[in-house]
Amino acid sequence: MLPLSSTVELSVGAELAVALLLGTGFGFCLERAGFGSARKLTAVFYLYDMAVVKVMFSAMVTTMTGLFLLSAAGWMDLSELYVEPTNLAAATIGGLVFGVGFVVGGYCPGTSIAAVATGRKDAMVFAVGMLAGVLAYAEGASGLEAWTRTQALGEMTLPTLTGIGMGWWVLLFIAFLAFAAWGMGRLEQRFARLRPQA
């Protein structure tokens, strides 16, 4: 039965080894996809290279599909998965801060660490700033944490909000992904003139 944490007890050392293995693999994949480059990542904002959006959206739909299939087969109990309580105001503010940081710095947290591993100096500066922000929040934002908890609306998912089963949402997102991929391809063609020449 999945998730494994509900049926398998791992030692701290084993958990760290699994985390290291997964993190190394994730970083390797990011770098191989070109996502260790701020130029590649920020190209999405100029609409001539939508690879970041394509990869992220594909990953979300793949995960959604996988969870649904594992649940439907009886191999996973979705109630065992933690869903962060929804706070719309906090999500909006966090999204804006994240987006501005992405546009200005050229990285998101995961890609910055992958870029640091390859020695990119701009990523090192970004990572130091990111860690300083995390430290500042952890040390000085107890009021924000309390506000986030008190304003939370509880667990909100599309099936629970709409009463429409997860399988229908999976099909809808697969169809939307296909349409979005077509649309992003059109955007890339239209804005190809903005691509920097090598």
PDB file of C-alpha atoms in Angstrom:
ATOM      1  CA  MET A   1       0.000   0.000   0.000  1.00  0.00           C
ATOM      2  CA  LEU A   2       1.244   3.496  -0.843  1.00  0.00           C
ATOM      3  CA  PRO A   3       2.463   5.920   0.364  1.00  0.00           C
ATOM      4  CA  LEU A   4       5.376   3.867   1.638  1.00  0.00           C
ATOM      5  CA  SER A   5       5.580   5.934   4.834  1.00  0.00           C
ATOM      6  CA  SER A   6       2.323   4.320   5.994  1.00  0.00           C
ATOM      7  CA  THR A   7       3.644   0.755   5.652  1.00  0.00           C
ATOM      8  CA  VAL A   8       7.466   0.920   5.731  1.00  0.00           C
ATOM      9  CA  GLU A   9       9.502   2.189   8.673  1.00  0.00           C
ATOM     10  CA  LEU A  10      12.860   3.571   7.481  1.00  0.00           C
ATOM     11  CA  SER A  11      15.753   4.618   9.680  1.00  0.00           C
ATOM     12  CA  VAL A  12      16.852   8.249   9.626  1.00  0.00           C
ATOM     13  CA  GLY A  13      19.965   7.234   7.676  1.00  0.00           C
ATOM     14  CA  ALA A  14      17.873   5.401   5.073  1.00  0.00           C
ATOM     15  CA  GLU A  15      15.493   8.367   4.752  1.00  0.00           C
ATOM     16  CA  LEU A  16      18.469  10.714   4.222  1.00  0.00           C
ATOM     17  CA  ALA A  17      19.943   8.336   1.628  1.00  0.00           C
ATOM     18  CA  VAL A  18      16.639   8.222  -0.269  1.00  0.00           C
ATOM     19  CA  ALA A  19      16.379  12.031  -0.084  1.00  0.00           C
ATOM     20  CA  LEU A  20      19.950  12.418  -1.368  1.00  0.00           C
ATOM     21  CA  LEU A  21      19.304   9.983  -4.218  1.00  0.00           C
ATOM     22  CA  LEU A  22      16.048  11.684  -5.240  1.00  0.00           C
ATOM     23  CA  GLY A  23      17.555  15.171  -4.912  1.00  0.00           C
ATOM     24  CA  THR A  24      20.593  14.255  -6.992  1.00  0.00           C
ATOM     25  CA  GLY A  25      18.397  12.709  -9.672  1.00  0.00           C
ATOM     26  CA  PHE A  26      16.091  15.727  -9.690  1.00  0.00           C
ATOM     27  CA  GLY A  27      19.032  18.131  -9.977  1.00  0.00           C
ATOM     28  CA  PHE A  28      20.583  16.063 -12.762  1.00  0.00           C
ATOM     29  CA  CYS A  29      17.304  16.125 -14.715  1.00  0.00           C
ATOM     30  CA  LEU A  30      16.930  19.892 -14.202  1.00  0.00           C
ATOM     31  CA  GLU A  31      20.441  20.533 -15.490  1.00  0.00           C
ATOM     32  CA  ARG A  32      20.050  18.178 -18.462  1.00  0.00           C
ATOM     33  CA  ALA A  33      16.831  19.987 -19.416  1.00  0.00           C
ATOM     34  CA  GLY A  34      18.721  23.298 -19.379  1.00  0.00           C
ATOM     35  CA  PHE A  35      16.916  24.557 -16.289  1.00  0.00           C
ATOM     36  CA  GLY A  36      20.204  25.400 -14.563  1.00  0.00           C
ATOM     37  CA  SER A  37      20.406  28.429 -16.850  1.00  0.00           C
ATOM     38  CA  ALA A  38      18.671  31.675 -15.939  1.00  0.00           C
ATOM     39  CA  ARG A  39      18.441  32.512 -19.658  1.00  0.00           C
ATOM     40  CA  LYS A  40      16.502  29.334 -20.371  1.00  0.00           C
ATOM     41  CA  LEU A  41      14.221  29.859 -17.379  1.00  0.00           C
ATOM     42  CA  THR A  42      13.397  33.511 -18.069  1.00  0.00           C
ATOM     43  CA  ALA A  43      12.794  32.847 -21.770  1.00  0.00           C
ATOM     44  CA  VAL A  44       9.231  31.905 -20.799  1.00  0.00           C
ATOM     45  CA  PHE A  45       8.523  35.552 -19.932  1.00  0.00           C
ATOM     46  CA  TYR A  46       9.440  36.547 -23.495  1.00  0.00           C
ATOM     47  CA  LEU A  47       7.231  33.751 -24.894  1.00  0.00           C
ATOM     48  CA  TYR A  48       9.844  32.331 -27.292  1.00  0.00           C
ATOM     49  CA  ASP A  49      10.674  29.259 -25.184  1.00  0.00           C
ATOM     50  CA  MET A  50       7.855  27.757 -23.105  1.00  0.00           C
ATOM     51  CA  ALA A  51       9.836  24.698 -21.984  1.00  0.00           C
ATOM     52  CA  VAL A  52       9.511  25.563 -18.285  1.00  0.00           C
ATOM     53  CA  VAL A  53       5.714  25.770 -18.432  1.00  0.00           C
ATOM     54  CA  LYS A  54       5.496  22.633 -20.576  1.00  0.00           C
ATOM     55  CA  VAL A  55       7.630  20.617 -18.162  1.00  0.00           C
ATOM     56  CA  MET A  56       5.870  21.874 -15.015  1.00  0.00           C
ATOM     57  CA  PHE A  57       2.359  21.387 -16.404  1.00  0.00           C
ATOM     58  CA  SER A  58       3.264  17.951 -17.790  1.00  0.00           C
ATOM     59  CA  ALA A  59       4.678  16.965 -14.376  1.00  0.00           C
ATOM     60  CA  MET A  60       1.497  18.084 -12.605  1.00  0.00           C
ATOM     61  CA  VAL A  61      -0.792  16.208 -15.001  1.00  0.00           C
ATOM     62  CA  THR A  62       1.425  13.111 -14.859  1.00  0.00           C
ATOM     63  CA  THR A  63       1.347  13.173 -11.056  1.00  0.00           C
ATOM     64  CA  MET A  64      -2.417  13.720 -11.008  1.00  0.00           C
ATOM     65  CA  THR A  65      -2.911  10.808 -13.409  1.00  0.00           C
ATOM     66  CA  GLY A  66      -0.547   8.553 -11.468  1.00  0.00           C
ATOM     67  CA  LEU A  67      -2.258   9.279  -8.151  1.00  0.00           C
ATOM     68  CA  PHE A  68      -5.667   8.604  -9.678  1.00  0.00           C
ATOM     69  CA  LEU A  69      -4.571   5.303 -11.240  1.00  0.00           C
ATOM     70  CA  LEU A  70      -2.848   4.110  -8.047  1.00  0.00           C
ATOM     71  CA  SER A  71      -5.950   5.027  -6.050  1.00  0.00           C
ATOM     72  CA  ALA A  72      -8.325   3.384  -8.533  1.00  0.00           C
ATOM     73  CA  ALA A  73      -6.230   0.194  -8.445  1.00  0.00           C
ATOM     74  CA  GLY A  74      -6.417   0.151  -4.640  1.00  0.00           C
ATOM     75  CA  TRP A  75      -2.652   0.555  -4.271  1.00  0.00           C
ATOM     76  CA  MET A  76      -2.816   3.987  -2.656  1.00  0.00           C
ATOM     77  CA  ASP A  77      -5.048   5.571  -0.075  1.00  0.00           C
ATOM     78  CA  LEU A  78      -5.246   9.251  -1.037  1.00  0.00           C
ATOM     79  CA  SER A  79      -6.475  10.134   2.445  1.00  0.00           C
ATOM     80  CA  GLU A  80      -2.954   9.250   3.653  1.00  0.00           C
ATOM     81  CA  LEU A  81      -1.496  12.158   1.651  1.00  0.00           C
ATOM     82  CA  TYR A  82      -1.116  15.494   3.391  1.00  0.00           C
ATOM     83  CA  VAL A  83      -2.901  18.405   1.699  1.00  0.00           C
ATOM     84  CA  GLU A  84      -1.840  21.859   2.883  1.00  0.00           C
ATOM     85  CA  PRO A  85      -4.843  23.797   4.227  1.00  0.00           C
ATOM     86  CA  THR A  86      -5.822  26.440   1.670  1.00  0.00           C
ATOM     87  CA  ASN A  87      -5.282  30.110   2.444  1.00  0.00           C
ATOM     88  CA  LEU A  88      -6.159  32.140  -0.651  1.00  0.00           C
ATOM     89  CA  ALA A  89      -4.617  35.414   0.571  1.00  0.00           C
ATOM     90  CA  ALA A  90      -1.360  33.738   1.608  1.00  0.00           C
ATOM     91  CA  ALA A  91      -1.211  31.814  -1.678  1.00  0.00           C
ATOM     92  CA  THR A  92      -1.715  35.035  -3.639  1.00  0.00           C
ATOM     93  CA  ILE A  93       0.964  36.933  -1.719  1.00  0.00           C
ATOM     94  CA  GLY A  94       3.350  33.975  -1.869  1.00  0.00           C
ATOM     95  CA  GLY A  95       2.749  33.584  -5.597  1.00  0.00           C
ATOM     96  CA  LEU A  96       3.501  37.253  -6.206  1.00  0.00           C
ATOM     97  CA  VAL A  97       6.705  37.144  -4.132  1.00  0.00           C
ATOM     98  CA  PHE A  98       7.789  33.928  -5.875  1.00  0.00           C
ATOM     99  CA  GLY A  99       6.973  35.347  -9.319  1.00  0.00           C
ATOM    100  CA  VAL A 100       8.853  38.606  -8.744  1.00  0.00           C
ATOM    101  CA  GLY A 101      11.833  36.649  -7.409  1.00  0.00           C
ATOM    102  CA  PHE A 102      11.733  34.399 -10.467  1.00  0.00           C
ATOM    103  CA  VAL A 103      11.612  37.335 -12.911  1.00  0.00           C
ATOM    104  CA  VAL A 104      14.278  39.399 -11.139  1.00  0.00           C
ATOM    105  CA  GLY A 105      16.609  36.566 -10.115  1.00  0.00           C
ATOM    106  CA  GLY A 106      16.085  34.223 -13.043  1.00  0.00           C
ATOM    107  CA  TYR A 107      15.710  31.123 -10.871  1.00  0.00           C
ATOM    108  CA  CYS A 108      13.260  29.313  -8.646  1.00  0.00           C
ATOM    109  CA  PRO A 109      14.493  27.487  -5.515  1.00  0.00           C
ATOM    110  CA  GLY A 110      15.128  24.076  -7.087  1.00  0.00           C
ATOM    111  CA  THR A 111      16.747  25.356 -10.251  1.00  0.00           C
ATOM    112  CA  SER A 112      19.001  27.713  -8.286  1.00  0.00           C
ATOM    113  CA  ILE A 113      20.445  24.809  -6.285  1.00  0.00           C
ATOM    114  CA  ALA A 114      20.979  22.796  -9.484  1.00  0.00           C
ATOM    115  CA  ALA A 115      22.767  25.805 -10.985  1.00  0.00           C
ATOM    116  CA  VAL A 116      24.882  26.250  -7.827  1.00  0.00           C
ATOM    117  CA  ALA A 117      26.006  22.629  -8.217  1.00  0.00           C
ATOM    118  CA  THR A 118      27.354  23.476 -11.680  1.00  0.00           C
ATOM    119  CA  GLY A 119      29.195  26.556 -10.402  1.00  0.00           C
ATOM    120  CA  ARG A 120      27.023  29.389 -11.732  1.00  0.00           C
ATOM    121  CA  LYS A 121      27.851  32.542  -9.784  1.00  0.00           C
ATOM    122  CA  ASP A 122      24.494  34.247 -10.368  1.00  0.00           C
ATOM    123  CA  ALA A 123      22.774  31.189  -8.892  1.00  0.00           C
ATOM    124  CA  MET A 124      25.036  31.348  -5.841  1.00  0.00           C
ATOM    125  CA  VAL A 125      23.979  34.955  -5.200  1.00  0.00           C
ATOM    126  CA  PHE A 126      20.329  33.986  -5.728  1.00  0.00           C
ATOM    127  CA  ALA A 127      20.635  31.006  -3.345  1.00  0.00           C
ATOM    128  CA  VAL A 128      22.189  33.178  -0.610  1.00  0.00           C
ATOM    129  CA  GLY A 129      19.315  35.665  -0.972  1.00  0.00           C
ATOM    130  CA  MET A 130      16.771  32.858  -0.946  1.00  0.00           C
ATOM    131  CA  LEU A 131      18.247  31.323   2.213  1.00  0.00           C
ATOM    132  CA  ALA A 132      18.367  34.755   3.884  1.00  0.00           C
ATOM    133  CA  GLY A 133      14.665  35.150   3.108  1.00  0.00           C
ATOM    134  CA  VAL A 134      13.880  31.720   4.527  1.00  0.00           C
ATOM    135  CA  LEU A 135      15.851  32.528   7.690  1.00  0.00           C
ATOM    136  CA  ALA A 136      14.148  35.917   8.073  1.00  0.00           C
ATOM    137  CA  TYR A 137      10.723  34.301   7.711  1.00  0.00           C
ATOM    138  CA  ALA A 138      11.559  31.466  10.119  1.00  0.00           C
ATOM    139  CA  GLU A 139      12.945  33.804  12.776  1.00  0.00           C
ATOM    140  CA  GLY A 140      10.655  36.789  12.499  1.00  0.00           C
ATOM    141  CA  ALA A 141       7.330  35.771  11.053  1.00  0.00           C
ATOM    142  CA  SER A 142       5.561  34.074  13.945  1.00  0.00           C
ATOM    143  CA  GLY A 143       2.651  36.488  13.481  1.00  0.00           C
ATOM    144  CA  LEU A 144       2.403  35.577   9.806  1.00  0.00           C
ATOM    145  CA  GLU A 145       2.408  31.892  10.667  1.00  0.00           C
ATOM    146  CA  ALA A 146      -0.441  32.384  13.125  1.00  0.00           C
ATOM    147  CA  TRP A 147      -2.386  34.452  10.567  1.00  0.00           C
ATOM    148  CA  THR A 148      -1.858  31.763   7.929  1.00  0.00           C
ATOM    149  CA  ARG A 149      -3.222  29.092  10.262  1.00  0.00           C
ATOM    150  CA  THR A 150      -6.241  31.070  11.462  1.00  0.00           C
ATOM    151  CA  GLN A 151      -7.242  32.172   7.949  1.00  0.00           C
ATOM    152  CA  ALA A 152      -6.913  28.700   6.394  1.00  0.00           C
ATOM    153  CA  LEU A 153     -10.022  27.337   4.706  1.00  0.00           C
ATOM    154  CA  GLY A 154      -9.095  23.699   5.218  1.00  0.00           C
ATOM    155  CA  GLU A 155      -8.234  21.122   2.591  1.00  0.00           C
ATOM    156  CA  MET A 156      -9.605  22.200  -0.791  1.00  0.00           C
ATOM    157  CA  THR A 157      -9.391  19.964  -3.848  1.00  0.00           C
ATOM    158  CA  LEU A 158     -11.268  20.161  -7.128  1.00  0.00           C
ATOM    159  CA  PRO A 159     -13.275  16.967  -6.462  1.00  0.00           C
ATOM    160  CA  THR A 160     -14.365  18.114  -2.992  1.00  0.00           C
ATOM    161  CA  LEU A 161     -15.215  21.623  -4.203  1.00  0.00           C
ATOM    162  CA  THR A 162     -17.218  20.562  -7.237  1.00  0.00           C
ATOM    163  CA  GLY A 163     -18.483  17.075  -6.421  1.00  0.00           C
ATOM    164  CA  ILE A 164     -17.035  15.922  -9.760  1.00  0.00           C
ATOM    165  CA  GLY A 165     -14.929  12.763  -9.474  1.00  0.00           C
ATOM    166  CA  MET A 166     -11.142  12.850  -9.759  1.00  0.00           C
ATOM    167  CA  GLY A 167     -11.167  10.747 -12.929  1.00  0.00           C
ATOM    168  CA  TRP A 168     -13.121  13.426 -14.807  1.00  0.00           C
ATOM    169  CA  TRP A 169     -10.690  16.088 -13.603  1.00  0.00           C
ATOM    170  CA  VAL A 170      -7.774  13.952 -14.810  1.00  0.00           C
ATOM    171  CA  LEU A 171      -9.334  13.656 -18.285  1.00  0.00           C
ATOM    172  CA  LEU A 172     -10.054  17.388 -18.359  1.00  0.00           C
ATOM    173  CA  PHE A 173      -6.476  18.266 -17.421  1.00  0.00           C
ATOM    174  CA  ILE A 174      -5.039  15.844 -19.993  1.00  0.00           C
ATOM    175  CA  ALA A 175      -7.181  17.497 -22.686  1.00  0.00           C
ATOM    176  CA  PHE A 176      -6.206  20.959 -21.453  1.00  0.00           C
ATOM    177  CA  LEU A 177      -2.522  19.968 -21.473  1.00  0.00           C
ATOM    178  CA  ALA A 178      -2.787  18.913 -25.123  1.00  0.00           C
ATOM    179  CA  PHE A 179      -4.496  22.203 -26.027  1.00  0.00           C
ATOM    180  CA  ALA A 180      -1.992  24.234 -23.967  1.00  0.00           C
ATOM    181  CA  ALA A 181       0.960  22.487 -25.636  1.00  0.00           C
ATOM    182  CA  TRP A 182      -0.456  23.405 -29.033  1.00  0.00           C
ATOM    183  CA  GLY A 183      -1.015  27.004 -27.907  1.00  0.00           C
ATOM    184  CA  MET A 184       2.474  27.305 -26.449  1.00  0.00           C
ATOM    185  CA  GLY A 185       3.938  25.986 -29.680  1.00  0.00           C
ATOM    186  CA  ARG A 186       2.104  28.743 -31.547  1.00  0.00           C
ATOM    187  CA  LEU A 187       3.446  31.346 -29.107  1.00  0.00           C
ATOM    188  CA  GLU A 188       6.994  30.074 -29.560  1.00  0.00           C
ATOM    189  CA  GLN A 189       6.659  30.409 -33.336  1.00  0.00           C
ATOM    190  CA  ARG A 190       5.197  33.896 -33.083  1.00  0.00           C
ATOM    191  CA  PHE A 191       7.884  35.221 -30.718  1.00  0.00           C
ATOM    192  CA  ALA A 192      10.859  33.293 -32.127  1.00  0.00           C
ATOM    193  CA  ARG A 193      12.327  36.603 -33.360  1.00  0.00           C
ATOM    194  CA  LEU A 194      12.999  37.568 -29.719  1.00  0.00           C
ATOM    195  CA  ARG A 195      15.267  34.548 -29.194  1.00  0.00           C
ATOM    196  CA  PRO A 196      18.870  35.701 -28.644  1.00  0.00           C
ATOM    197  CA  GLN A 197      21.209  34.685 -31.418  1.00  0.00           C
ATOM    198  CA  ALA A 198      24.021  32.347 -30.365  1.00  0.00           C
TER     199      ALA A 198
END
